[in-house]
Tab-separated table of C-alpha atoms and ligand atoms in Angstrom:
chain	number	residue	atom	x	y	z
A	1	UNK	CA	0.000	0.000	0.000
A	2	UNK	CA	0.978	3.629	-0.418
A	3	UNK	CA	1.514	5.956	2.535
A	4	UNK	CA	2.578	9.551	3.040
A	5	UNK	CA	5.569	9.647	5.336
A	6	UNK	CA	7.389	12.614	6.822
A	7	UNK	CA	10.925	11.170	6.842
A	8	UNK	CA	12.288	14.178	8.704
A	9	UNK	CA	11.016	17.762	8.988
A	10	UNK	CA	10.245	19.253	5.547
A	11	UNK	CA	10.830	15.929	3.762
A	12	UNK	CA	7.512	14.425	2.614
A	13	UNK	CA	7.524	11.235	0.566
A	14	UNK	CA	5.033	8.780	-0.807
A	15	UNK	CA	6.328	5.379	0.228
A	16	UNK	CA	5.396	1.737	-0.352
A	17	UNK	CA	4.640	-0.149	2.863
A	18	UNK	CA	3.292	-3.577	3.578
A	19	UNK	CA	-0.471	-3.573	4.025
A	20	UNK	CA	-1.294	-4.136	7.725
A	21	UNK	CA	-3.074	-7.351	8.719
A	22	UNK	CA	-5.650	-7.316	11.533
A	23	UNK	CA	-4.770	-9.318	14.666
A	24	UNK	CA	-6.341	-9.884	18.072
A	25	UNK	CA	-5.444	-6.367	19.316
A	26	UNK	CA	-5.721	-4.247	16.146
A	27	UNK	CA	-8.692	-6.310	15.063
A	28	UNK	CA	-10.235	-4.048	12.428
A	29	UNK	CA	-8.787	-3.367	8.965
A	30	UNK	CA	-9.964	-0.033	7.586
A	31	UNK	CA	-9.477	1.156	4.015
A	32	UNK	CA	-8.874	4.880	4.431
A	33	UNK	CA	-11.040	6.975	2.096
A	34	UNK	CA	-10.505	10.523	3.375
A	35	UNK	CA	-8.150	12.110	5.872
A	36	UNK	CA	-8.169	15.795	6.788
A	37	UNK	CA	-5.011	17.884	6.990
A	38	UNK	CA	-4.938	19.610	10.371
A	39	UNK	CA	-2.728	22.432	11.606
A	40	UNK	CA	-0.862	19.860	13.686
A	41	UNK	CA	-0.034	17.856	10.519
A	42	UNK	CA	1.513	21.000	9.046
A	43	UNK	CA	3.513	21.456	12.267
A	44	UNK	CA	4.699	17.845	12.073
A	45	UNK	CA	5.748	18.408	8.453
A	46	UNK	CA	7.737	21.500	9.397
A	47	UNK	CA	9.205	20.006	12.586
A	48	UNK	CA	7.415	22.468	14.877
A	49	UNK	CA	5.269	19.995	16.856
A	50	UNK	CA	7.146	19.270	20.076
A	51	UNK	CA	5.307	15.956	20.597
A	52	UNK	CA	6.003	14.441	17.153
A	53	UNK	CA	8.649	11.815	16.355
A	54	UNK	CA	10.060	10.803	12.932
A	55	UNK	CA	9.711	9.151	10.526
A	56	UNK	CA	5.959	9.539	10.835
A	57	UNK	CA	2.791	8.953	8.837
A	58	UNK	CA	0.662	11.956	9.886
A	59	UNK	CA	-3.124	12.266	9.759
A	60	UNK	CA	-5.587	11.924	12.635
A	61	UNK	CA	-8.881	12.886	10.962
A	62	UNK	CA	-9.251	9.386	9.561
A	63	UNK	CA	-12.387	8.259	7.721
A	64	UNK	CA	-12.710	4.938	5.938
A	65	UNK	CA	-14.547	1.686	5.357
A	66	UNK	CA	-14.160	-1.440	7.467
A	67	UNK	CA	-12.768	-4.192	5.201
A	68	UNK	CA	-12.160	-7.027	7.635
A	69	UNK	CA	-12.660	-7.818	11.328
A	70	UNK	CA	-10.226	-10.300	12.902
A	71	UNK	CA	-12.286	-11.361	15.875
A	72	UNK	CA	-15.964	-10.741	16.529
A	73	UNK	CA	-16.255	-7.132	17.547
A	74	UNK	CA	-19.960	-6.480	17.830
A	75	UNK	CA	-19.317	-2.765	17.371
A	76	UNK	CA	-18.322	-2.730	13.683
A	77	UNK	CA	-18.621	-5.028	10.674
A	78	UNK	CA	-17.217	-5.082	7.139
A	79	UNK	CA	-18.757	-2.320	5.034
A	80	UNK	CA	-19.281	0.087	7.948
A	81	UNK	CA	-18.176	3.670	7.305
A	82	UNK	CA	-16.139	4.794	10.307
A	83	UNK	CA	-13.996	7.544	11.783
A	84	UNK	CA	-11.106	6.553	14.036
A	85	UNK	CA	-10.326	8.010	17.484
A	86	UNK	CA	-6.696	9.187	17.558
A	87	UNK	CA	-6.217	9.138	21.352
A	88	UNK	CA	-4.528	5.976	22.668
A	89	UNK	CA	-4.235	6.022	26.495
A	90	UNK	CA	-2.537	3.507	28.836
A	91	UNK	CA	-5.638	3.151	30.998
A	92	UNK	CA	-3.654	2.868	34.242
A	93	UNK	CA	-2.035	6.217	35.140
A	94	UNK	CA	-3.521	8.944	37.350
A	95	UNK	CA	-5.059	10.828	34.404
A	96	UNK	CA	-6.621	7.647	32.989
A	97	UNK	CA	-7.946	6.582	36.394
A	98	UNK	CA	-9.510	10.018	36.786
A	99	UNK	CA	-11.371	9.998	33.471
A	100	UNK	CA	-8.787	12.084	31.599
A	101	UNK	CA	-7.307	9.577	29.086
A	102	UNK	CA	-6.611	12.342	26.567
A	103	UNK	CA	-3.794	13.524	28.852
A	104	UNK	CA	-2.592	10.030	29.753
A	105	UNK	CA	0.999	10.074	31.057
A	106	UNK	CA	1.985	7.540	28.371
A	107	UNK	CA	-0.334	8.930	25.708
A	108	UNK	CA	0.042	7.826	22.111
A	109	UNK	CA	-1.550	9.944	19.405
A	110	UNK	CA	-2.220	8.573	15.941
A	111	UNK	CA	-0.492	10.728	13.363
A	112	UNK	CA	1.901	12.315	15.888
A	113	UNK	CA	3.607	9.739	18.126
A	114	UNK	CA	2.394	6.624	16.273
A	115	UNK	CA	1.532	6.335	12.581
A	116	UNK	CA	-1.727	7.944	11.521
A	117	UNK	CA	-4.117	7.845	8.611
A	118	UNK	CA	-2.287	9.224	5.573
A	119	UNK	CA	-2.176	5.744	4.029
A	120	UNK	CA	-4.420	3.404	2.146
A	121	UNK	CA	-5.003	0.909	4.971
A	122	UNK	CA	-4.816	1.004	8.771
A	123	UNK	CA	-5.576	-1.549	11.484
A	124	UNK	CA	-7.022	-0.404	14.813
A	125	UNK	CA	-8.861	-1.909	17.790
A	126	UNK	CA	-12.629	-1.836	17.198
A	127	UNK	CA	-13.163	0.343	20.280
A	128	UNK	CA	-11.533	3.252	18.413
A	129	UNK	CA	-13.979	3.052	15.477
A	130	UNK	CA	-17.152	5.137	15.350
A	131	UNK	CA	-19.799	4.739	12.643
A	132	UNK	CA	-20.273	8.015	10.766
A	133	UNK	CA	-23.723	9.471	10.017
A	134	UNK	CA	-25.387	8.368	6.762
A	135	UNK	CA	-26.037	12.040	5.998
A	136	UNK	CA	-22.319	12.814	5.648
A	137	UNK	CA	-20.019	11.922	2.766
A	138	UNK	CA	-16.606	10.485	3.632
A	139	UNK	CA	-15.057	13.891	2.953
A	140	UNK	CA	-17.597	15.779	5.084
A	141	UNK	CA	-17.214	13.235	7.903
A	142	UNK	CA	-13.604	14.354	8.382
A	143	UNK	CA	-15.084	17.410	10.159
A	144	UNK	CA	-16.316	15.192	13.015
A	145	UNK	CA	-12.790	15.214	14.476
A	146	UNK	CA	-12.405	19.032	14.680
A	147	UNK	CA	-15.901	19.119	16.241
A	148	UNK	CA	-14.711	16.706	18.960
A	149	UNK	CA	-11.831	19.094	19.729
A	150	UNK	CA	-14.352	21.927	20.023
A	151	UNK	CA	-16.573	19.818	22.312
A	152	UNK	CA	-13.590	19.049	24.519
A	153	UNK	CA	-12.782	22.750	24.760
A	154	UNK	CA	-16.359	23.657	25.777
A	155	UNK	CA	-16.421	20.772	28.227
A	156	UNK	CA	-13.149	21.894	29.865
A	157	UNK	CA	-14.568	25.429	29.957
A	158	UNK	CA	-17.788	24.308	31.681
A	159	UNK	CA	-19.577	26.586	29.206
A	160	UNK	CA	-23.139	27.530	30.125
A	161	UNK	CA	-25.826	29.933	28.982
A	162	UNK	CA	-24.770	32.647	31.460
A	163	UNK	CA	-21.390	32.978	29.733
A	164	UNK	CA	-20.235	35.698	27.403
A	165	UNK	CA	-17.656	33.990	25.215
A	166	UNK	CA	-14.599	35.414	23.462
A	167	UNK	CA	-13.003	33.215	20.795
A	168	UNK	CA	-9.608	34.491	19.648
A	169	UNK	CA	-8.662	33.084	16.235
A	170	UNK	CA	-11.264	32.155	13.625
A	171	UNK	CA	-9.326	29.605	11.573
A	172	UNK	CA	-10.461	25.980	11.401
A	173	UNK	CA	-10.174	25.514	15.158
A	174	UNK	CA	-12.003	28.720	16.094
A	175	UNK	CA	-14.711	28.079	13.508
A	176	UNK	CA	-15.391	24.599	14.889
A	177	UNK	CA	-15.450	26.003	18.434
A	178	UNK	CA	-17.883	28.757	17.421
A	179	UNK	CA	-20.335	26.129	16.121
A	180	UNK	CA	-20.277	24.155	19.363
A	181	UNK	CA	-20.317	27.262	21.591
A	182	UNK	CA	-23.464	28.565	19.855
A	183	UNK	CA	-25.265	25.318	20.683
A	184	UNK	CA	-25.135	26.208	24.395
A	185	UNK	CA	-26.896	29.553	23.710
A	186	UNK	CA	-24.508	31.777	25.668
A	187	UNK	CA	-25.398	35.448	26.310
A	188	UNK	CA	-23.128	36.566	23.481
A	189	UNK	CA	-20.183	35.398	21.424
A	190	UNK	CA	-17.343	37.718	20.396
A	191	UNK	CA	-15.113	36.480	17.571
A	192	UNK	CA	-11.671	38.029	17.172
A	193	UNK	CA	-9.199	37.590	14.312
A	194	UNK	CA	-6.733	39.708	12.355
A	195	UNK	CA	-8.339	38.574	9.077
A	196	UNK	CA	-11.503	40.522	8.140
A	197	UNK	CA	-12.842	37.851	5.787
A	198	UNK	CA	-12.684	35.286	8.583
A	199	UNK	CA	-14.539	37.761	10.807
A	200	UNK	CA	-17.238	38.159	8.157
A	201	UNK	CA	-17.585	34.353	8.112
A	202	UNK	CA	-17.851	34.336	11.911
A	203	UNK	CA	-20.698	36.876	11.815
A	204	UNK	CA	-22.469	34.820	9.167
A	205	UNK	CA	-22.001	31.708	11.328
A	206	UNK	CA	-23.719	33.379	14.283
A	207	UNK	CA	-21.154	35.396	16.261
A	208	UNK	CA	-22.754	38.480	17.861
A	209	UNK	CA	-19.705	40.746	17.685
A	210	UNK	CA	-16.382	40.777	15.883
A	211	UNK	CA	-13.085	42.423	16.790
A	212	UNK	CA	-9.975	42.801	14.659
A	213	UNK	CA	-7.121	43.252	17.183
A	214	UNK	CA	-4.978	44.841	14.458
A	215	UNK	CA	-7.325	47.817	14.412
A	216	UNK	CA	-8.938	47.740	17.859
A	217	UNK	CA	-7.655	47.216	21.402
A	218	UNK	CA	-8.975	43.751	22.281
A	219	UNK	CA	-9.456	44.119	26.070
A	220	UNK	CA	-10.980	47.620	25.753
A	221	UNK	CA	-13.354	46.625	22.959
A	222	UNK	CA	-14.381	43.503	24.913
A	223	UNK	CA	-15.253	45.683	27.893
A	224	UNK	CA	-17.302	48.029	25.699
A	225	UNK	CA	-19.257	45.102	24.281
A	226	UNK	CA	-19.979	43.506	27.674
A	227	UNK	CA	-21.176	46.396	29.846
A	228	UNK	CA	-17.616	46.855	31.179
A	229	UNK	CA	-17.442	43.308	32.660
A	230	UNK	CA	-15.448	41.473	30.007
A	231	UNK	CA	-16.139	37.989	28.639
A	232	UNK	CA	-16.543	35.292	31.279
A	233	UNK	CA	-15.020	32.624	29.055
A	234	UNK	CA	-12.124	33.290	26.692
A	235	UNK	CA	-10.794	30.631	24.333
A	236	UNK	CA	-7.384	30.873	22.677
A	237	UNK	CA	-7.814	29.371	19.225
A	238	UNK	CA	-5.083	31.610	17.813
A	239	UNK	CA	-2.258	30.269	19.972
A	240	UNK	CA	0.250	32.926	18.948
A	241	UNK	CA	2.788	34.816	21.108
A	242	UNK	CA	0.892	37.319	23.254
A	243	UNK	CA	-2.520	35.734	22.817
A	244	UNK	CA	-2.661	34.338	26.359
A	245	UNK	CA	-1.766	37.709	27.868
A	246	UNK	CA	-4.420	39.508	25.833
A	247	UNK	CA	-7.042	36.975	26.962
A	248	UNK	CA	-6.037	37.359	30.623
A	249	UNK	CA	-6.440	41.121	30.174
A	250	UNK	CA	-9.786	40.762	28.410
A	251	UNK	CA	-11.506	38.205	30.656
A	252	UNK	CA	-13.857	39.394	33.420
A	253	UNK	CA	-13.734	38.487	37.117
A	254	UNK	CA	-14.289	34.831	38.003
A	255	UNK	CA	-13.944	33.928	34.320
A	256	UNK	CA	-12.134	31.053	32.620
A	257	UNK	CA	-9.416	31.138	30.004
A	258	UNK	CA	-8.834	28.062	27.822
A	259	UNK	CA	-5.470	27.452	26.163
A	260	UNK	CA	-5.158	25.147	23.151
A	261	UNK	CA	-1.729	25.975	21.754
A	262	UNK	CA	1.258	23.641	21.648
A	263	UNK	CA	4.092	26.128	21.410
A	264	UNK	CA	6.849	25.584	23.960
A	265	UNK	CA	8.035	29.222	23.727
A	266	UNK	CA	7.574	31.158	26.996
A	267	UNK	CA	4.790	33.755	26.871
A	268	UNK	CA	4.935	36.484	29.542
A	269	UNK	CA	1.901	36.920	31.788
A	270	UNK	CA	1.448	38.588	35.174
A	271	UNK	CA	0.143	36.921	38.323
A	272	UNK	CA	-1.879	40.044	39.086
A	273	UNK	CA	-4.121	39.456	36.081
A	274	UNK	CA	-4.906	35.937	37.264
A	275	UNK	CA	-5.124	36.444	41.025
A	276	UNK	CA	-6.973	39.761	41.121
A	277	UNK	CA	-9.813	38.374	38.996
A	278	UNK	CA	-9.440	34.801	40.322
A	279	UNK	CA	-9.309	33.476	36.773
A	280	UNK	CA	-9.235	29.770	35.986
A	281	UNK	CA	-6.744	28.936	33.241
A	282	UNK	CA	-7.379	25.492	31.789
A	283	UNK	CA	-5.688	23.642	28.988
A	284	UNK	CA	-7.753	21.670	26.488
A	285	UNK	CA	-5.909	18.933	24.615
A	286	UNK	CA	-7.219	16.601	21.905
A	287	UNK	CA	-10.545	15.158	23.048
A	288	UNK	CA	-11.886	12.839	25.701
A	289	UNK	CA	-14.194	10.289	23.989
A	290	UNK	CA	-16.233	12.960	22.233
A	291	UNK	CA	-16.766	11.178	18.891
A	292	UNK	CA	-20.110	9.586	19.760
A	293	UNK	CA	-21.507	12.864	21.162
A	294	UNK	CA	-20.632	14.701	17.947
A	295	UNK	CA	-22.067	11.896	15.790
A	296	UNK	CA	-25.261	11.873	17.877
A	297	UNK	CA	-25.645	15.620	17.378
A	298	UNK	CA	-25.244	15.233	13.619
A	299	UNK	CA	-27.683	12.314	13.525
A	300	UNK	CA	-30.341	14.308	15.396
A	301	UNK	CA	-29.875	17.322	13.128
A	302	UNK	CA	-28.576	19.522	15.939
A	303	UNK	CA	-25.128	19.942	14.397
A	304	UNK	CA	-24.408	20.639	10.729
A	305	UNK	CA	-20.889	19.770	9.572
A	306	UNK	CA	-21.460	20.283	5.861
A	307	UNK	CA	-19.812	23.065	3.885
A	308	UNK	CA	-16.550	23.272	5.859
A	309	UNK	CA	-14.233	21.446	3.449
A	310	UNK	CA	-12.824	23.888	0.902
A	311	UNK	CA	-10.363	21.716	-1.032
A	312	UNK	CA	-9.616	18.059	-1.690
A	313	UNK	CA	-6.478	16.504	-3.182
A	314	UNK	CA	-5.810	12.882	-4.136
A	315	UNK	CA	-3.183	11.569	-1.686
A	316	UNK	CA	-0.642	11.259	-4.517
A	317	UNK	CA	-0.656	15.080	-4.562
A	318	UNK	CA	0.023	15.428	-0.826
A	319	UNK	CA	3.061	17.625	-1.457
A	320	UNK	CA	0.915	19.966	-3.531
A	321	UNK	CA	-1.734	20.027	-0.779
A	322	UNK	CA	0.810	20.855	1.946
A	323	UNK	CA	2.407	23.561	-0.229
A	324	UNK	CA	-1.034	24.993	-0.947
A	325	UNK	CA	-1.818	25.242	2.784
A	326	UNK	CA	1.573	26.917	3.305
A	327	UNK	CA	0.570	29.518	0.689
A	328	UNK	CA	-2.127	30.746	3.164
A	329	UNK	CA	-4.494	31.262	0.250
A	330	UNK	CA	-7.558	33.074	1.696
A	331	UNK	CA	-9.878	30.456	0.166
A	332	UNK	CA	-8.466	27.708	2.410
A	333	UNK	CA	-10.737	26.244	5.056
A	334	UNK	CA	-10.400	22.474	5.585
A	335	UNK	CA	-8.220	20.604	3.105
A	336	UNK	CA	-8.812	16.841	2.778
A	337	UNK	CA	-6.715	14.123	1.161
A	338	UNK	CA	-8.671	11.382	-0.614
A	339	UNK	CA	-7.468	7.787	-0.934
B	401	LIG	MN1	-7.507	17.827	13.750
C-alpha cells in the first residue's frame, strides 16, 4: 500500500509499505477513504510539533470503510463507514484513572507519536472506530474530528448559557469552536481575528460581535461590548505569542481562560491578572471520547458539519496540498486528502 511519510522535517515522501493485517489487538482493517489535513499535521511536516517523532505517517482525521474484522467485535462489521479516534491512552495512570485519558501520562496519538491515517489501509482496535452518520459523505465526515476538539474545549470550559464567550482566532479551530459554543446559547459570542474575511464568516455563522485586534484594542473593545465586565469565558484558538496575555487582560472576574496551543516558547503573563480576577486557566488537549456525542448531534440534526471542506487533493498530490496550505491562500478552510 501507499503511505505519506514525513521522513524528517520538511521531507515528505510517498512510500510503499506492507499492508497491515488485523490481529487480536488491532482487530479491524480499515481502508482509508478521506483524511483531513490539520494544523498539527503541518507542524509535524515542518518540525514544529514538540510531541512528534520521525519518521511519521501523519493524519488523525481518519475516515474509511471497514474491510475485515479479525475477531468478533460487535461494534463494527465489514462495510461500515467509520472515523477513528486518535487518542490511545494507557488506561492505568492517574489521568486515565480520573477519566482524563486524553492527557494520559503515556499517551500515544495517531499521526503524531504513532503512525496515523495518511495511508491506504490502517488496522485499529474496534473500540476506536465510530460509525459516521449516513447524511455525511466520507469527505464531510472528516469534520467530526475538529468538532470533537471543540466539544472538549467547551467541556473543559464548563460553558453555560450565562457565559459571554470570546473566541480568539477564527481559523479551522475557532470556527469549529464557534459552532459548538453557539449550541449552548450563551449570552453573546465575540469572535476576534486579524483577518476581516474570517470575521465576516464568523458573523455569518452566528457570532454576535467581531473584533480585529490589528485595528482595535482587544481588552478595551471587549469591555465596551460587555457592559464593562469582560467575557466570562475566553478561548485561545489563535495560539500565537501574546494571545494568552491579551485573553487574561480581556476576561472578566471569576472567568475562565482556555489554552489550546502547543508552542513551547515562553509567553509572559502577570500573576496580578490571574489572582486579582481569580481566573481559571485550563488547557484543552485533543478530546476525551467525544466522537459519539458529535455523531449523535449530527444524527439528530442539531449539528451541521457540511460546507466546511474547501479543497480536496488525491493523496498522490500530498506535497501539492501541503504547499497549498503553506501559501495561506484566503480560500483555504479544511483541506482533505482522498485515498
Ligand atoms: Mn484535527
